[in-house]
Coordinates of C-alpha atoms in Angstrom, one line a residue:
K1 CA 65.7 108.0 42.7
T2 CA 62.8 105.7 42.1
L3 CA 59.4 106.1 43.8
A4 CA 60.1 103.2 46.1
D5 CA 63.4 104.8 47.2
G6 CA 61.7 108.1 48.0
M7 CA 59.0 106.3 50.1
A8 CA 61.7 104.3 51.9
E9 CA 63.0 107.6 53.4
Y10 CA 59.7 108.1 55.3
P11 CA 59.2 104.8 57.2
R12 CA 56.6 106.4 59.5
S13 CA 54.3 107.2 56.6
F14 CA 55.1 104.3 54.2
S15 CA 55.6 100.8 55.7
K16 CA 57.6 97.9 54.2
V17 CA 54.4 96.8 52.4
Y18 CA 54.2 100.1 50.4
V19 CA 57.9 100.1 49.5
S20 CA 58.1 96.4 48.5
L21 CA 55.0 96.4 46.3
I22 CA 56.0 99.6 44.5
R23 CA 59.6 98.4 44.1
A24 CA 58.4 95.1 42.6
G25 CA 56.0 97.0 40.3
E26 CA 58.8 99.2 39.1
A27 CA 61.1 96.2 38.4
S28 CA 58.4 94.2 36.5
G29 CA 56.7 97.1 34.8
S30 CA 53.4 96.4 36.5
L31 CA 53.3 99.4 38.9
Q32 CA 49.7 100.2 38.1
K33 CA 48.6 96.6 38.9
N34 CA 50.6 96.6 42.2
L35 CA 49.1 100.0 43.2
A36 CA 45.6 98.5 42.7
Q37 CA 46.5 95.5 44.8
L38 CA 48.0 97.8 47.5
S39 CA 44.7 99.8 47.5
L40 CA 42.7 96.6 47.9
Q41 CA 45.1 95.4 50.7
L42 CA 44.6 98.7 52.6
Q43 CA 40.8 98.5 52.1
K44 CA 40.6 95.0 53.4
D45 CA 42.8 95.7 56.4
H46 CA 40.7 98.8 57.3
E47 CA 37.4 96.8 57.0
L48 CA 38.9 94.0 59.2
T49 CA 40.0 96.5 61.9
S50 CA 36.6 98.3 61.9
K51 CA 34.7 95.0 62.3
I52 CA 36.9 94.0 65.3
R53 CA 36.3 97.4 67.0
G54 CA 32.6 97.3 66.3
A55 CA 32.3 93.8 67.8
M56 CA 34.1 94.9 71.0
M57 CA 32.1 98.1 71.4
Y58 CA 28.9 96.5 72.7
P59 CA 30.5 94.5 75.5
A60 CA 32.6 97.5 76.5
V61 CA 29.5 99.7 76.8
I62 CA 27.6 97.1 78.8
L63 CA 30.4 96.6 81.2
A64 CA 31.0 100.3 81.6
T65 CA 27.3 100.9 82.3
G66 CA 27.3 98.1 84.9
L67 CA 30.3 99.6 86.6
L68 CA 28.7 103.1 86.7
V69 CA 25.5 101.7 88.2
T70 CA 27.4 99.9 90.9
V71 CA 29.4 103.0 91.8
G72 CA 26.1 105.0 91.9
I73 CA 24.6 102.5 94.3
F74 CA 27.5 102.7 96.7
V75 CA 27.9 106.5 96.5
F76 CA 24.2 107.7 96.4
I77 CA 21.8 104.9 97.6
L78 CA 23.6 103.1 100.4
P79 CA 24.4 106.2 102.5
S80 CA 20.7 107.1 102.6
I81 CA 19.8 103.7 104.1
S82 CA 22.8 103.2 106.3
G83 CA 20.9 104.8 109.2
I84 CA 18.3 102.0 109.1
F85 CA 21.0 99.4 109.7
A86 CA 22.3 101.5 112.6
S87 CA 18.9 101.7 114.2
L88 CA 18.4 97.9 114.2
Q89 CA 21.2 97.5 116.8
V90 CA 21.8 93.9 115.8
E91 CA 24.8 92.0 114.4
L92 CA 24.9 92.5 110.6
P93 CA 26.0 89.8 108.2
L94 CA 29.5 90.0 106.8
P95 CA 28.5 91.0 103.2
T96 CA 26.4 93.8 104.6
K97 CA 29.3 95.0 106.7
L98 CA 31.7 94.9 103.7
M99 CA 29.2 96.8 101.5
L100 CA 28.7 99.5 104.1
W101 CA 32.4 99.8 104.6
V102 CA 33.0 100.3 100.9
S103 CA 30.2 102.9 100.8
E104 CA 31.6 104.8 103.7
T105 CA 35.1 104.7 102.2
L106 CA 33.9 106.0 98.9
Q107 CA 32.0 108.8 100.7
A108 CA 35.0 109.8 102.7
D109 CA 37.9 109.3 100.2
G110 CA 36.1 109.0 96.9
I111 CA 38.0 112.0 95.4
V112 CA 41.3 110.1 95.9
I113 CA 40.0 106.5 95.3
L114 CA 38.4 107.1 91.8
P115 CA 41.5 108.8 90.2
A116 CA 43.7 106.1 91.8
F117 CA 41.4 103.4 90.3
V118 CA 41.7 105.0 86.8
A119 CA 45.4 105.3 87.2
A120 CA 45.7 101.6 88.2
V121 CA 43.6 100.5 85.1
W122 CA 45.8 102.6 82.9
A123 CA 49.0 101.2 84.4
L124 CA 47.6 97.6 84.0
V125 CA 46.9 98.2 80.3
H126 CA 50.4 99.5 79.8
V127 CA 52.0 96.6 81.7
L128 CA 50.1 94.1 79.6
R129 CA 51.5 95.8 76.5
L130 CA 55.2 95.4 77.5
K131 CA 57.3 93.2 75.4
A132 CA 58.1 90.9 78.3
V133 CA 54.4 90.4 79.1
R134 CA 52.8 90.3 75.7
P135 CA 53.8 86.7 74.9
L136 CA 51.9 85.5 78.0
T137 CA 49.0 87.8 77.4
H138 CA 48.6 86.8 73.7
R139 CA 48.9 83.1 74.7
V140 CA 46.0 83.5 77.1
I141 CA 43.9 85.4 74.5
L142 CA 44.2 82.5 72.1
R143 CA 42.9 80.1 74.7
I144 CA 39.7 82.1 75.5
P145 CA 36.8 80.2 73.9
V146 CA 35.2 82.9 71.7
I147 CA 37.9 85.7 71.7
G148 CA 40.7 83.2 70.9
K149 CA 39.0 81.9 67.7
L150 CA 38.3 85.5 66.6
S151 CA 42.0 86.4 67.2
Q152 CA 43.2 83.4 65.2
Q153 CA 41.0 84.2 62.2
T154 CA 42.0 87.9 62.3
N155 CA 45.7 87.2 62.2
L156 CA 45.4 84.5 59.5
A157 CA 43.2 86.9 57.4
R158 CA 45.8 89.6 57.6
F159 CA 48.7 87.3 56.9
T160 CA 47.2 85.4 54.0
R161 CA 45.9 88.6 52.3
L162 CA 49.3 90.3 52.4
M163 CA 51.1 87.1 51.3
G164 CA 48.7 86.6 48.4
T165 CA 49.2 90.3 47.3
L166 CA 53.0 90.1 47.6
L167 CA 53.4 86.8 45.8
Q168 CA 51.1 87.8 42.9
S169 CA 53.1 91.0 42.5
G170 CA 56.2 89.0 41.8
I171 CA 58.0 89.2 45.2
P172 CA 59.9 86.1 46.3
I173 CA 58.4 84.0 49.1
Q174 CA 61.5 84.7 51.3
D175 CA 60.9 88.5 51.1
A176 CA 57.1 88.1 51.3
L177 CA 57.4 86.2 54.6
G178 CA 59.7 88.8 56.1
I179 CA 57.3 91.6 55.2
S180 CA 54.1 89.8 56.1
E181 CA 55.2 88.9 59.7
T182 CA 55.3 92.7 60.5
V183 CA 51.5 93.1 60.1
L184 CA 50.6 90.4 62.6
K185 CA 49.3 91.7 66.0
N186 CA 49.6 88.5 68.0
V187 CA 53.1 87.8 69.2
R188 CA 52.6 84.0 69.0
Y189 CA 51.9 84.3 65.2
R190 CA 54.7 86.8 64.7
E191 CA 57.3 84.5 66.4
L192 CA 56.0 81.5 64.4
F193 CA 56.4 83.1 61.0
R194 CA 59.7 84.6 61.9
R195 CA 61.0 81.1 62.5
V196 CA 59.3 79.9 59.3
H197 CA 61.0 82.7 57.4
E198 CA 64.4 81.7 58.7
D199 CA 63.9 78.0 57.8
V200 CA 62.4 78.8 54.3
V201 CA 65.6 80.8 53.6
R202 CA 67.6 77.6 54.4
G203 CA 65.5 75.6 51.8
K204 CA 62.7 74.1 53.7
T205 CA 59.1 74.1 52.4
L206 CA 56.4 76.3 54.0
S207 CA 53.9 73.5 54.5
S208 CA 56.3 71.2 56.3
L209 CA 57.2 74.0 58.8
L210 CA 53.6 74.9 59.5
E211 CA 52.7 71.3 60.3
A212 CA 54.5 71.6 63.7
E213 CA 51.9 74.2 64.9
P214 CA 48.5 72.7 64.5
H215 CA 46.9 74.8 67.2
L216 CA 47.9 78.0 65.3
I217 CA 47.5 76.9 61.7
P218 CA 44.2 75.0 60.9
T219 CA 44.3 71.8 58.8
M220 CA 42.4 73.3 56.0
A221 CA 44.8 76.2 55.5
L222 CA 47.8 73.8 55.7
R223 CA 46.4 71.6 52.9
L224 CA 45.7 74.5 50.6
I225 CA 49.2 75.8 51.2
R226 CA 50.7 72.4 50.3
V227 CA 48.6 72.3 47.1
G228 CA 49.7 75.8 46.2
E229 CA 53.4 74.8 46.6
E230 CA 53.0 71.7 44.5
T231 CA 51.0 73.4 41.7
G232 CA 52.9 76.7 41.7
T233 CA 49.7 78.7 42.6
L234 CA 50.7 79.7 46.2
G235 CA 49.7 83.3 45.7
E236 CA 46.2 82.3 44.5
M237 CA 45.8 79.9 47.4
F238 CA 46.8 82.6 49.9
T239 CA 44.2 85.0 48.3
Y240 CA 41.5 82.3 48.6
L241 CA 42.4 81.7 52.2
A242 CA 42.2 85.5 52.9
N243 CA 38.7 85.7 51.4
F244 CA 37.7 82.7 53.5
Y245 CA 39.0 84.0 56.8
E246 CA 37.6 87.5 56.1
V247 CA 34.1 86.0 55.7
E248 CA 34.7 84.0 58.9
V249 CA 35.7 87.1 60.8
D250 CA 32.7 89.0 59.4
D251 CA 30.3 86.2 60.7
A252 CA 32.1 86.0 64.1
T253 CA 31.9 89.8 64.7
R254 CA 28.3 89.8 63.7
N255 CA 27.4 87.0 66.1
L256 CA 29.7 88.0 68.9
P257 CA 27.3 90.4 70.6
A258 CA 24.6 87.7 70.6
L259 CA 27.0 85.3 72.2
L260 CA 28.3 87.6 74.8
E261 CA 24.9 89.2 75.7
P262 CA 23.7 86.3 77.9
L263 CA 27.0 86.2 79.8
L264 CA 26.9 90.0 80.3
I265 CA 23.3 89.8 81.5
I266 CA 24.1 87.0 83.9
G267 CA 27.2 88.8 85.2
I268 CA 25.4 92.1 85.8
G269 CA 22.4 90.3 87.3
A270 CA 24.6 88.5 89.7
M271 CA 26.3 91.7 90.7
V272 CA 23.0 93.6 91.3
G273 CA 21.5 90.5 93.0
G274 CA 24.5 90.3 95.3
L275 CA 24.1 93.9 96.3
A276 CA 20.4 93.5 96.9
L277 CA 20.9 90.4 99.0
A278 CA 23.5 92.1 101.1
I279 CA 21.1 95.0 101.7
L280 CA 18.0 92.9 102.5
S281 CA 19.5 89.9 104.2
R282 CA 19.1 91.5 107.7
F283 CA 15.4 92.3 107.0
I284 CA 14.8 88.8 105.6
R285 CA 16.1 87.2 108.7
S286 CA 14.0 89.5 110.9
S287 CA 10.9 88.6 108.8
D288 CA 11.6 84.9 109.2
R289 CA 11.9 85.2 113.0
S290 CA 8.6 87.1 113.1
E291 CA 6.8 84.4 111.0
K292 CA 8.2 81.7 113.3
H293 CA 7.0 83.6 116.4
A294 CA 3.5 84.0 114.9
H295 CA 3.4 80.3 114.0
S296 CA 4.4 79.4 117.5
T297 CA 1.7 81.7 118.9
R298 CA -1.0 80.0 116.8
L299 CA 0.1 76.5 117.9
H300 CA 0.6 77.3 121.6
P301 CA -1.7 80.2 122.6
A302 CA -1.3 79.6 126.3
R303 CA 2.5 79.8 125.9
S304 CA 2.2 83.0 124.0
D305 CA -0.2 84.5 126.5
H306 CA 2.2 83.4 129.2
R307 CA 5.0 85.4 127.5
R308 CA 2.8 88.5 127.5
L309 CA 1.7 88.2 131.2
P310 CA 2.3 91.3 133.4
R311 CA 5.4 91.4 135.6
D312 CA 3.5 92.0 138.9
G313 CA 4.1 88.9 141.0
A314 CA 0.6 88.3 142.5
V315 CA -1.3 89.1 139.3
R316 CA 1.1 87.0 137.3
H317 CA 0.6 84.0 139.6
R318 CA -3.2 84.2 139.4
L319 CA -3.3 84.5 135.6
F320 CA -0.7 81.8 135.2
R321 CA -3.0 79.4 137.2
L322 CA -6.1 80.5 135.3
F323 CA -4.5 79.9 131.9
H324 CA -3.2 76.5 132.9
A325 CA -6.6 75.5 134.3
Q326 CA -8.2 76.5 131.0
E327 CA -5.7 74.5 129.1
R328 CA -6.3 71.4 131.3
H329 CA -10.1 71.9 130.8
R330 CA -9.7 72.0 127.0
R331 CA -7.7 68.8 127.0
A332 CA -10.2 67.1 129.1
R333 CA -13.0 68.1 126.8
R334 CA -11.1 66.9 123.8
A335 CA -10.5 63.6 125.5
A336 CA -14.2 63.2 126.4
G337 CA -15.2 63.8 122.8
G338 CA -17.9 66.3 123.6
I339 CA -18.3 70.0 123.5
A340 CA -17.9 71.2 127.1
P341 CA -19.4 74.4 128.5
A342 CA -17.4 77.3 129.8
L343 CA -15.2 77.0 132.8
G344 CA -17.1 76.9 136.2
R345 CA -20.5 75.9 134.7
R346 CA -22.1 72.4 135.1
A347 CA -22.5 70.5 131.8
R348 CA -26.1 69.6 130.9
P349 CA -26.7 65.8 130.4
K350 CA -27.6 64.6 127.0
R351 CA -31.4 64.1 126.4
R352 CA -32.3 60.5 125.6
G353 CA -34.7 59.8 122.8
R354 CA -38.2 58.3 123.1
N355 CA -37.1 55.0 121.8
E356 CA -34.6 54.7 124.6

């Protein structure tokens, strides 16, 4: 048996890429060259995967931290101040009621709710990975502004790198397309190149088939593929495209944290601000009412004094008449334009000058 036949017996350890490159090297006498290209292919694929994981690590840590802070507020902080809301004996706003209900629920059944939440997240992730759901999920991913562009560049970098390696190793384009479609992670791209593979076998050109999917294949890549077909340098063109898209992915993963950081800060700020507003809204309303009452007291002192009058009937009646008499006296003085003396005293006449 040849080396390629021996590797083909262990598909879990050696994929079709290994077997095809080594078989082509054995047939053409360039096994050493193909092994070097295989090593480069594996290195590039590992670097690409590491960059994607590194770019996703920062947003994941920020979101996890925000979630933990929120749970800590509901479990540890809100129970300590819930007695203040109960002592107010007033109608609480709906956000405050909802927040207190969540806090009480976590306090009472947190041992059951938290494992159930983790199980629900785990089930959701596995549902999104089902074959029946993946086409819809991957279609949505490609339409997300920043993540979609990164996913497109990643899939094109993997495909063009492997196509360039296979074609330069002497493998026909029909076999190269069948092997390269297996390394694509996005179902939309995998279905596209599966159809392209079937049509290329029937005799159609690669560039004419890719023209029908402009949202998946950029115009620049399509032009270079057409030039490669016309000049017989399709393998070199795929290698050039692979280098180009790998640089694009490198720049995108380096700038992704800077692009997502403002969105994450705004999201966490809105979450914390909503919690703070739900907690303090009752106190803010009480403070506004106190300020309005103080303002009314300054503008209408007699009315304010009238509210604070004693409840005894005779005393209340006498004080009420006294206050209103003082108020009428103040108005009369303001109307006369002079400074009047105290209530009950006779005002002194103005002294005339000598000239008068």
